[in-house]
Amino acid sequence: MKDIVLSGIRSTGNLHLGNYFGALRNFIKMQDENRCFFFIADLHSLTTHPKSENFHENVKTVLAEYLASGLDPDKSVIFVQSAVPEVSELYTLMNMWSYVGELERTSSFKEKVRKHPDNVNAGLLTYPVLMATDILIHRASKVPVGKDQEQHLEMTRVFARRFNNMYGVEFFPEPTAYNFGTELIKVPGLDGSGKMGKSEGNGIFLADDEKTIRKKVMRAVTDSGPAEPDAPMSEPVRNLFTILEIVSDDDVVRFYKAKYDSGEIRYGELKKQLADDICRITLPIRERIMDIRSNEKYLSETVKNGAEQARESASATLAGVKKIMGFKPFW
Ligand code: ADP
Ligand code: TRP
């Protein structure tokens, strides 16, 4: 039987190279072999971004970026979380078998409290409950997520098991992480350390134009040149080579490695090559983003169709849960 695969992405910013190579490209590959659900987690975004300005526009932008990268509405169910009200209803029910203590111990919650002590809303506390709802409402078996989401997935299994035990049923499957069969790629930032991220100011976005990409790459941190032969490569330069390995052909990578090893490398040339190869990959996507973003009709038809399919699957699960819990219709 085909796996039911599901993943969501928050609509809080534009997609960058890290999102593309670390997540999206794998989603695209999955579409042929599985029944896939991909959605924009706009409700989750509200936990940290409650302002209404740009709220809708951001959803549309991320949606266009998803589609431009290759998610295909003919193969997968692509929808916006808030357009499936069954999610909010099941989330209310799920809150009855999620405990405050375990939610308070979640790493992502503790981190948000530390970083934003002025906005510790209850939605933040129950973020893992909503995420578990997203997954369980389609009875997904596989969830492609990065390391940072593993704890949320583990909690989803706990909630599923607890419901099954509480009511003596085998209703919810326990979802596991999707195994890509290859090492997960981590795209480093251009600032010499860490990983590329939306809020780190160290990234290249899929929607960046050529001039911006070239400027960002040329400004990337390096070092003062190859050190002693056999000395380890500095972190900023290793990061540039890591990105080169992701975007360039093998012989190009070999060429620059050899130059580095012989001490003849010029970082300006390496960066120019890197910028050329990033542009080669992202500029066609950028063009599609602009096309799709301006095609309101296509966007709305896509999510309408996606919502219809998602609601069909969600309402069947919700009806099952309510029946098990003892709800009975009056009419
Ligand atoms: P960001 O770090 O920009 O806030 P998210 O945390 O929203 O991105 O991540 C969305 C998806 O993209 C996740 O699956 C995450 O693992 C992946 N991802 C984000 N940044 C990177 C990166 N630098 N390298 C690889 N994958 C990444
Ligand atoms: N919490 C995920 C993130 O920050 C987004 C998300 C919401 C999600 N619901 C989900 C991911 C369900 C996978 C499955 O990236």
CSV table of C-alpha atoms and ligand atoms in Angstrom, one decimal:
chain,number,residue,atom,x,y,z
A,1,MET,CA,0.0,0.0,0.0
A,2,LYS,CA,1.1,3.5,-0.7
A,3,ASP,CA,2.3,5.6,2.3
A,4,ILE,CA,0.3,8.6,3.2
A,5,VAL,CA,2.9,11.4,3.4
A,6,LEU,CA,2.2,14.8,4.9
A,7,SER,CA,4.2,17.9,5.5
A,8,GLY,CA,3.5,21.5,6.3
A,9,ILE,CA,5.5,24.7,6.1
A,10,ARG,CA,4.8,27.9,8.0
A,11,SER,CA,3.9,31.0,5.9
A,12,THR,CA,6.3,33.3,7.8
A,13,GLY,CA,8.9,34.1,5.1
A,14,ASN,CA,10.2,33.4,1.7
A,15,LEU,CA,11.8,30.1,0.8
A,16,HIS,CA,15.6,30.0,0.7
A,17,LEU,CA,18.2,27.6,-0.7
A,18,GLY,CA,18.2,25.7,2.6
A,19,ASN,CA,14.4,25.0,2.4
A,20,TYR,CA,14.8,24.0,-1.2
A,21,PHE,CA,17.6,21.5,-0.9
A,22,GLY,CA,16.8,20.4,2.6
A,23,ALA,CA,13.1,19.9,2.2
A,24,LEU,CA,11.3,20.9,-1.0
A,25,ARG,CA,13.4,18.9,-3.4
A,26,ASN,CA,12.7,15.8,-1.4
A,27,PHE,CA,9.0,16.5,-1.4
A,28,ILE,CA,9.0,16.8,-5.2
A,29,LYS,CA,10.6,13.3,-5.4
A,30,MET,CA,8.0,11.8,-3.1
A,31,GLN,CA,5.0,12.8,-5.1
A,32,ASP,CA,5.2,9.9,-7.6
A,33,GLU,CA,5.4,7.1,-5.1
A,34,ASN,CA,3.1,8.2,-2.3
A,35,ARG,CA,-0.2,9.8,-1.6
A,36,CYS,CA,1.1,13.2,-0.5
A,37,PHE,CA,-0.5,16.1,1.4
A,38,PHE,CA,1.4,19.4,1.5
A,39,PHE,CA,0.0,22.4,3.1
A,40,ILE,CA,0.8,26.0,4.2
A,41,ALA,CA,0.6,26.1,8.0
A,42,ASP,CA,-1.0,29.6,8.3
A,43,LEU,CA,-2.6,28.8,11.7
A,44,HIS,CA,0.8,27.9,13.1
A,45,SER,CA,2.2,31.2,11.7
A,46,LEU,CA,-0.2,33.1,14.0
A,47,THR,CA,1.6,31.8,17.1
A,48,THR,CA,4.5,34.1,16.3
A,49,HIS,CA,3.2,36.4,13.6
A,50,PRO,CA,-0.3,37.6,14.7
A,51,LYS,CA,-0.5,40.8,12.5
A,52,SER,CA,-3.0,40.8,9.7
A,53,GLU,CA,-1.0,43.0,7.3
A,54,ASN,CA,0.6,40.7,4.7
A,55,PHE,CA,-0.9,37.6,6.3
A,56,HIS,CA,-2.8,36.6,3.2
A,57,GLU,CA,-0.1,37.8,0.8
A,58,ASN,CA,2.5,35.7,2.6
A,59,VAL,CA,0.4,32.6,2.2
A,60,LYS,CA,0.1,33.3,-1.5
A,61,THR,CA,3.8,33.9,-1.9
A,62,VAL,CA,4.8,30.7,-0.1
A,63,LEU,CA,2.2,28.8,-2.1
A,64,ALA,CA,3.6,30.2,-5.4
A,65,GLU,CA,7.1,29.3,-4.3
A,66,TYR,CA,6.0,25.7,-3.5
A,67,LEU,CA,4.4,25.3,-6.9
A,68,ALA,CA,7.2,27.0,-8.8
A,69,SER,CA,9.7,24.6,-7.1
A,70,GLY,CA,7.8,21.6,-8.5
A,71,LEU,CA,5.0,20.5,-6.1
A,72,ASP,CA,2.3,19.4,-8.5
A,73,PRO,CA,-1.4,19.7,-7.7
A,74,ASP,CA,-2.1,16.9,-10.1
A,75,LYS,CA,0.0,14.5,-8.0
A,76,SER,CA,-0.4,15.9,-4.5
A,77,VAL,CA,-3.1,17.5,-2.4
A,78,ILE,CA,-1.9,21.0,-1.9
A,79,PHE,CA,-3.9,23.2,0.5
A,80,VAL,CA,-3.9,25.9,3.1
A,81,GLN,CA,-4.4,24.7,6.7
A,82,SER,CA,-7.1,27.2,7.7
A,83,ALA,CA,-9.3,26.3,4.7
A,84,VAL,CA,-9.9,22.9,6.3
A,85,PRO,CA,-12.0,23.8,9.4
A,86,GLU,CA,-12.0,20.1,10.4
A,87,VAL,CA,-8.5,20.7,11.6
A,88,SER,CA,-9.6,23.3,14.1
A,89,GLU,CA,-12.4,21.0,15.4
A,90,LEU,CA,-10.1,18.0,15.9
A,91,TYR,CA,-7.5,20.3,17.5
A,92,THR,CA,-10.1,21.3,20.1
A,93,LEU,CA,-10.8,17.6,20.8
A,94,MET,CA,-7.0,16.7,20.8
A,95,ASN,CA,-6.5,19.3,23.5
A,96,MET,CA,-8.5,17.1,25.9
A,97,TRP,CA,-5.9,14.4,25.8
A,98,SER,CA,-2.7,16.5,25.7
A,99,TYR,CA,-1.3,17.5,29.1
A,100,VAL,CA,0.0,20.9,30.0
A,101,GLY,CA,3.1,19.4,31.7
A,102,GLU,CA,4.3,17.6,28.5
A,103,LEU,CA,3.6,20.7,26.4
A,104,GLU,CA,5.6,22.9,28.8
A,105,ARG,CA,8.6,20.6,28.4
A,106,THR,CA,8.7,20.8,24.6
A,107,SER,CA,12.0,22.3,23.4
A,108,SER,CA,10.4,24.5,20.8
A,109,PHE,CA,8.1,26.0,23.4
A,110,LYS,CA,10.9,26.6,25.8
A,111,GLU,CA,13.0,28.3,23.1
A,112,LYS,CA,10.1,30.5,22.0
A,113,VAL,CA,9.5,31.6,25.7
A,114,ARG,CA,13.2,32.4,26.0
A,115,LYS,CA,13.3,34.4,22.7
A,116,HIS,CA,9.9,36.1,22.9
A,117,PRO,CA,9.0,36.4,26.6
A,118,ASP,CA,6.5,39.2,25.6
A,119,ASN,CA,4.3,36.8,23.5
A,120,VAL,CA,3.9,33.5,25.3
A,121,ASN,CA,0.4,32.7,24.0
A,122,ALA,CA,-1.5,29.5,24.6
A,123,GLY,CA,-1.3,28.7,20.8
A,124,LEU,CA,2.5,28.5,21.3
A,125,LEU,CA,2.0,26.0,24.1
A,126,THR,CA,-0.4,23.9,22.1
A,127,TYR,CA,1.7,24.2,18.8
A,128,PRO,CA,2.5,20.5,19.0
A,129,VAL,CA,-1.1,19.6,19.4
A,130,LEU,CA,-2.1,21.5,16.3
A,131,MET,CA,0.8,19.9,14.4
A,132,ALA,CA,-0.2,16.4,15.6
A,133,THR,CA,-3.8,17.2,14.4
A,134,ASP,CA,-2.4,18.1,11.0
A,135,ILE,CA,-0.8,14.7,10.7
A,136,LEU,CA,-3.4,12.5,12.4
A,137,ILE,CA,-6.4,14.0,10.6
A,138,HIS,CA,-5.1,12.4,7.4
A,139,ARG,CA,-3.9,9.4,9.2
A,140,ALA,CA,-0.5,10.0,7.7
A,141,SER,CA,2.1,7.3,8.1
A,142,LYS,CA,5.2,9.3,7.0
A,143,VAL,CA,6.2,12.8,7.8
A,144,PRO,CA,9.2,14.3,6.1
A,145,VAL,CA,10.7,16.6,8.7
A,146,GLY,CA,14.1,18.0,9.7
A,147,LYS,CA,15.8,17.3,13.0
A,148,ASP,CA,14.2,20.3,14.7
A,149,GLN,CA,10.7,18.7,14.3
A,150,GLU,CA,11.6,15.2,15.6
A,151,GLN,CA,10.2,16.0,19.1
A,152,HIS,CA,6.9,17.2,17.6
A,153,LEU,CA,6.6,13.9,15.7
A,154,GLU,CA,7.4,11.9,18.8
A,155,MET,CA,4.6,13.8,20.6
A,156,THR,CA,2.2,13.0,17.7
A,157,ARG,CA,2.9,9.3,18.3
A,158,VAL,CA,2.3,9.8,22.0
A,159,PHE,CA,-1.1,11.5,21.3
A,160,ALA,CA,-2.1,8.8,18.8
A,161,ARG,CA,-1.2,6.0,21.2
A,162,ARG,CA,-2.9,7.7,24.1
A,163,PHE,CA,-6.2,8.1,22.2
A,164,ASN,CA,-6.1,4.5,21.0
A,165,ASN,CA,-5.5,3.3,24.6
A,166,MET,CA,-8.0,5.6,26.2
A,167,TYR,CA,-10.8,4.4,24.0
A,168,GLY,CA,-9.5,0.9,23.4
A,169,VAL,CA,-9.3,1.3,19.6
A,170,GLU,CA,-6.7,1.0,16.9
A,171,PHE,CA,-7.8,4.2,15.2
A,172,PHE,CA,-4.8,6.4,14.7
A,173,PRO,CA,-1.6,5.0,13.1
A,174,GLU,CA,1.7,6.2,14.7
A,175,PRO,CA,3.5,8.2,12.1
A,176,THR,CA,7.2,8.0,11.6
A,177,ALA,CA,9.8,10.3,9.9
A,178,TYR,CA,10.1,9.8,6.2
A,179,ASN,CA,13.4,8.1,5.4
A,180,PHE,CA,14.9,9.7,2.3
A,181,GLY,CA,17.5,7.0,1.9
A,182,THR,CA,20.2,9.6,1.8
A,183,GLU,CA,21.9,11.8,4.3
A,184,LEU,CA,19.8,14.9,4.9
A,185,ILE,CA,21.4,18.0,3.3
A,186,LYS,CA,22.2,20.9,5.5
A,187,VAL,CA,22.8,24.1,3.6
A,188,PRO,CA,25.2,26.5,5.5
A,189,GLY,CA,24.8,30.2,5.6
A,190,LEU,CA,26.9,32.8,3.8
A,191,ASP,CA,28.0,34.4,7.0
A,192,GLY,CA,30.7,31.8,7.8
A,193,SER,CA,28.9,29.7,10.4
A,194,GLY,CA,25.7,27.9,11.1
A,195,LYS,CA,22.9,27.0,8.7
A,196,MET,CA,21.1,29.1,6.2
A,197,GLY,CA,17.8,30.4,7.7
A,198,LYS,CA,15.1,33.0,7.0
A,199,SER,CA,15.8,35.1,10.0
A,200,GLU,CA,19.6,34.8,10.1
A,201,GLY,CA,20.2,37.3,7.2
A,202,ASN,CA,22.6,34.8,5.7
A,203,GLY,CA,20.5,33.3,3.0
A,204,ILE,CA,19.7,33.3,-0.7
A,205,PHE,CA,16.0,33.2,-1.4
A,206,LEU,CA,14.4,31.5,-4.4
A,207,ALA,CA,12.8,34.8,-5.3
A,208,ASP,CA,16.1,36.8,-5.3
A,209,ASP,CA,17.0,38.4,-8.6
A,210,GLU,CA,20.4,37.8,-10.2
A,211,LYS,CA,22.0,41.0,-9.0
A,212,THR,CA,21.0,40.3,-5.4
A,213,ILE,CA,22.3,36.7,-5.6
A,214,ARG,CA,25.7,37.9,-7.0
A,215,LYS,CA,26.0,40.6,-4.4
A,216,LYS,CA,25.2,38.2,-1.6
A,217,VAL,CA,27.6,35.6,-2.8
A,218,MET,CA,30.5,38.0,-3.5
A,219,ARG,CA,30.1,39.3,0.1
A,220,ALA,CA,30.1,35.9,1.7
A,221,VAL,CA,32.7,35.5,4.5
A,222,THR,CA,35.9,33.7,3.6
A,223,ASP,CA,39.4,33.8,5.2
A,224,SER,CA,42.8,35.2,4.3
A,225,GLY,CA,43.7,32.4,2.0
A,226,PRO,CA,44.7,28.7,2.2
A,227,ALA,CA,46.8,28.1,5.3
A,228,GLU,CA,49.7,25.6,5.6
A,229,PRO,CA,49.4,22.6,3.3
A,230,ASP,CA,47.2,19.9,5.1
A,231,ALA,CA,45.9,22.4,7.6
A,232,PRO,CA,42.1,22.1,8.0
A,233,MET,CA,40.0,24.4,5.9
A,234,SER,CA,38.4,27.3,7.8
A,235,GLU,CA,34.7,27.0,8.5
A,236,PRO,CA,33.6,29.9,6.2
A,237,VAL,CA,35.5,28.4,3.2
A,238,ARG,CA,34.3,24.9,4.0
A,239,ASN,CA,30.7,26.3,3.9
A,240,LEU,CA,31.3,27.8,0.4
A,241,PHE,CA,32.6,24.4,-0.7
A,242,THR,CA,29.5,22.7,0.8
A,243,ILE,CA,27.2,24.9,-1.2
A,244,LEU,CA,29.3,24.4,-4.3
A,245,GLU,CA,28.9,20.6,-3.8
A,246,ILE,CA,25.2,21.1,-3.7
A,247,VAL,CA,24.8,23.4,-6.7
A,248,SER,CA,27.7,22.6,-9.1
A,249,ASP,CA,28.9,19.7,-11.2
A,250,ASP,CA,31.4,17.3,-9.7
A,251,ASP,CA,34.2,18.3,-12.1
A,252,VAL,CA,33.7,22.0,-11.0
A,253,VAL,CA,34.0,21.0,-7.4
A,254,ARG,CA,37.1,18.9,-8.1
A,255,PHE,CA,38.7,21.8,-10.0
A,256,TYR,CA,38.3,24.3,-7.1
A,257,LYS,CA,39.4,21.7,-4.5
A,258,ALA,CA,42.6,21.1,-6.5
A,259,LYS,CA,43.2,24.8,-6.7
A,260,TYR,CA,42.6,25.1,-2.9
A,261,ASP,CA,45.0,22.2,-2.2
A,262,SER,CA,47.7,23.7,-4.4
A,263,GLY,CA,47.3,27.1,-2.7
A,264,GLU,CA,46.4,28.8,-5.9
A,265,ILE,CA,42.7,29.4,-5.2
A,266,ARG,CA,41.3,32.9,-5.6
A,267,TYR,CA,38.1,33.2,-3.5
A,268,GLY,CA,36.8,35.8,-6.0
A,269,GLU,CA,36.8,33.2,-8.7
A,270,LEU,CA,35.3,30.5,-6.5
A,271,LYS,CA,32.5,32.9,-5.6
A,272,LYS,CA,31.8,33.9,-9.2
A,273,GLN,CA,31.4,30.2,-10.0
A,274,LEU,CA,29.2,29.7,-7.0
A,275,ALA,CA,27.0,32.7,-8.0
A,276,ASP,CA,26.8,31.4,-11.6
A,277,ASP,CA,25.6,28.0,-10.5
A,278,ILE,CA,23.2,29.2,-7.9
A,279,CYS,CA,21.7,31.5,-10.6
A,280,ARG,CA,21.4,28.6,-13.0
A,281,ILE,CA,19.3,26.7,-10.5
A,282,THR,CA,17.2,29.5,-8.9
A,283,LEU,CA,16.5,31.9,-11.8
A,284,PRO,CA,14.2,29.6,-13.7
A,285,ILE,CA,12.4,29.0,-10.4
A,286,ARG,CA,12.2,32.7,-9.7
A,287,GLU,CA,10.6,33.2,-13.1
A,288,ARG,CA,8.0,30.5,-12.4
A,289,ILE,CA,7.4,32.1,-9.0
A,290,MET,CA,6.6,35.5,-10.6
A,291,ASP,CA,4.4,33.8,-13.3
A,292,ILE,CA,2.4,31.8,-10.8
A,293,ARG,CA,2.2,34.6,-8.2
A,294,SER,CA,0.5,36.9,-10.7
A,295,ASN,CA,-1.9,34.2,-11.8
A,296,GLU,CA,-4.6,34.6,-9.1
A,297,LYS,CA,-7.0,32.3,-10.9
A,298,TYR,CA,-4.5,29.4,-10.9
A,299,LEU,CA,-3.6,30.0,-7.3
A,300,SER,CA,-7.2,30.0,-6.1
A,301,GLU,CA,-8.3,27.1,-8.2
A,302,THR,CA,-5.3,25.1,-6.9
A,303,VAL,CA,-6.1,25.7,-3.2
A,304,LYS,CA,-9.8,25.3,-3.7
A,305,ASN,CA,-9.3,21.9,-5.3
A,306,GLY,CA,-6.7,21.0,-2.6
A,307,ALA,CA,-9.1,22.0,0.2
A,308,GLU,CA,-11.9,19.9,-1.2
A,309,GLN,CA,-9.7,16.8,-1.2
A,310,ALA,CA,-8.2,17.6,2.2
A,311,ARG,CA,-11.6,18.2,3.7
A,312,GLU,CA,-12.9,14.9,2.4
A,313,SER,CA,-10.1,13.0,4.1
A,314,ALA,CA,-10.2,15.1,7.2
A,315,SER,CA,-14.0,14.9,7.7
A,316,ALA,CA,-13.9,11.1,7.6
A,317,THR,CA,-11.3,11.0,10.4
A,318,LEU,CA,-13.1,13.6,12.4
A,319,ALA,CA,-16.4,11.7,12.2
A,320,GLY,CA,-14.6,8.5,13.3
A,321,VAL,CA,-13.0,10.3,16.3
A,322,LYS,CA,-16.4,11.9,17.4
A,323,LYS,CA,-18.1,8.6,17.2
A,324,ILE,CA,-15.5,6.9,19.3
A,325,MET,CA,-15.6,9.7,21.9
A,326,GLY,CA,-19.4,9.3,22.2
A,327,PHE,CA,-20.8,12.2,20.3
A,328,LYS,CA,-24.1,11.4,18.7
A,329,PRO,CA,-26.1,13.6,16.3
A,330,PHE,CA,-29.4,14.9,17.6
A,331,TRP,CA,-30.9,15.0,14.1
B,1,ADP,P1,14.0,28.5,8.6
B,1,ADP,O1,15.2,27.9,9.2
B,1,ADP,O2,14.3,29.3,7.4
B,1,ADP,O3,13.0,29.1,9.6
B,1,ADP,P2,12.1,26.3,8.6
B,1,ADP,O4,12.5,26.1,10.0
B,1,ADP,O5,10.7,26.9,8.4
B,1,ADP,O6,13.2,27.3,7.9
B,1,ADP,O7,12.3,25.0,7.8
B,1,ADP,C1,11.4,24.5,6.8
B,1,ADP,C2,12.1,23.3,6.2
B,1,ADP,O8,13.3,23.6,5.6
B,1,ADP,C3,12.4,22.2,7.3
B,1,ADP,O9,12.1,20.9,6.8
B,1,ADP,C4,13.9,22.4,7.6
B,1,ADP,O10,14.5,21.2,8.0
B,1,ADP,C5,14.4,22.8,6.2
B,1,ADP,N1,15.5,23.7,6.3
B,1,ADP,C6,15.6,24.9,6.8
B,1,ADP,N2,16.8,25.5,6.7
B,1,ADP,C7,17.6,24.5,6.2
B,1,ADP,C8,19.0,24.5,5.8
B,1,ADP,N3,19.8,25.5,6.0
B,1,ADP,N4,19.5,23.3,5.3
B,1,ADP,C9,18.7,22.3,5.1
B,1,ADP,N5,17.3,22.3,5.4
B,1,ADP,C10,16.8,23.4,5.9
B,2,TRP,N1,6.1,22.8,12.6
B,2,TRP,C1,6.5,22.7,11.2
B,2,TRP,C2,7.7,23.6,11.0
B,2,TRP,O1,7.9,24.5,11.7
B,2,TRP,C3,5.4,23.0,10.3
B,2,TRP,C4,4.3,22.1,10.4
B,2,TRP,C5,3.0,22.3,10.8
B,2,TRP,C6,4.3,20.7,10.0
B,2,TRP,N2,2.3,21.2,10.8
B,2,TRP,C7,3.0,20.2,10.3
B,2,TRP,C8,5.3,19.8,9.5
B,2,TRP,C9,2.7,18.8,10.1
B,2,TRP,C10,5.0,18.5,9.3
B,2,TRP,C11,3.7,18.0,9.6
B,2,TRP,O2,8.5,23.4,10.0
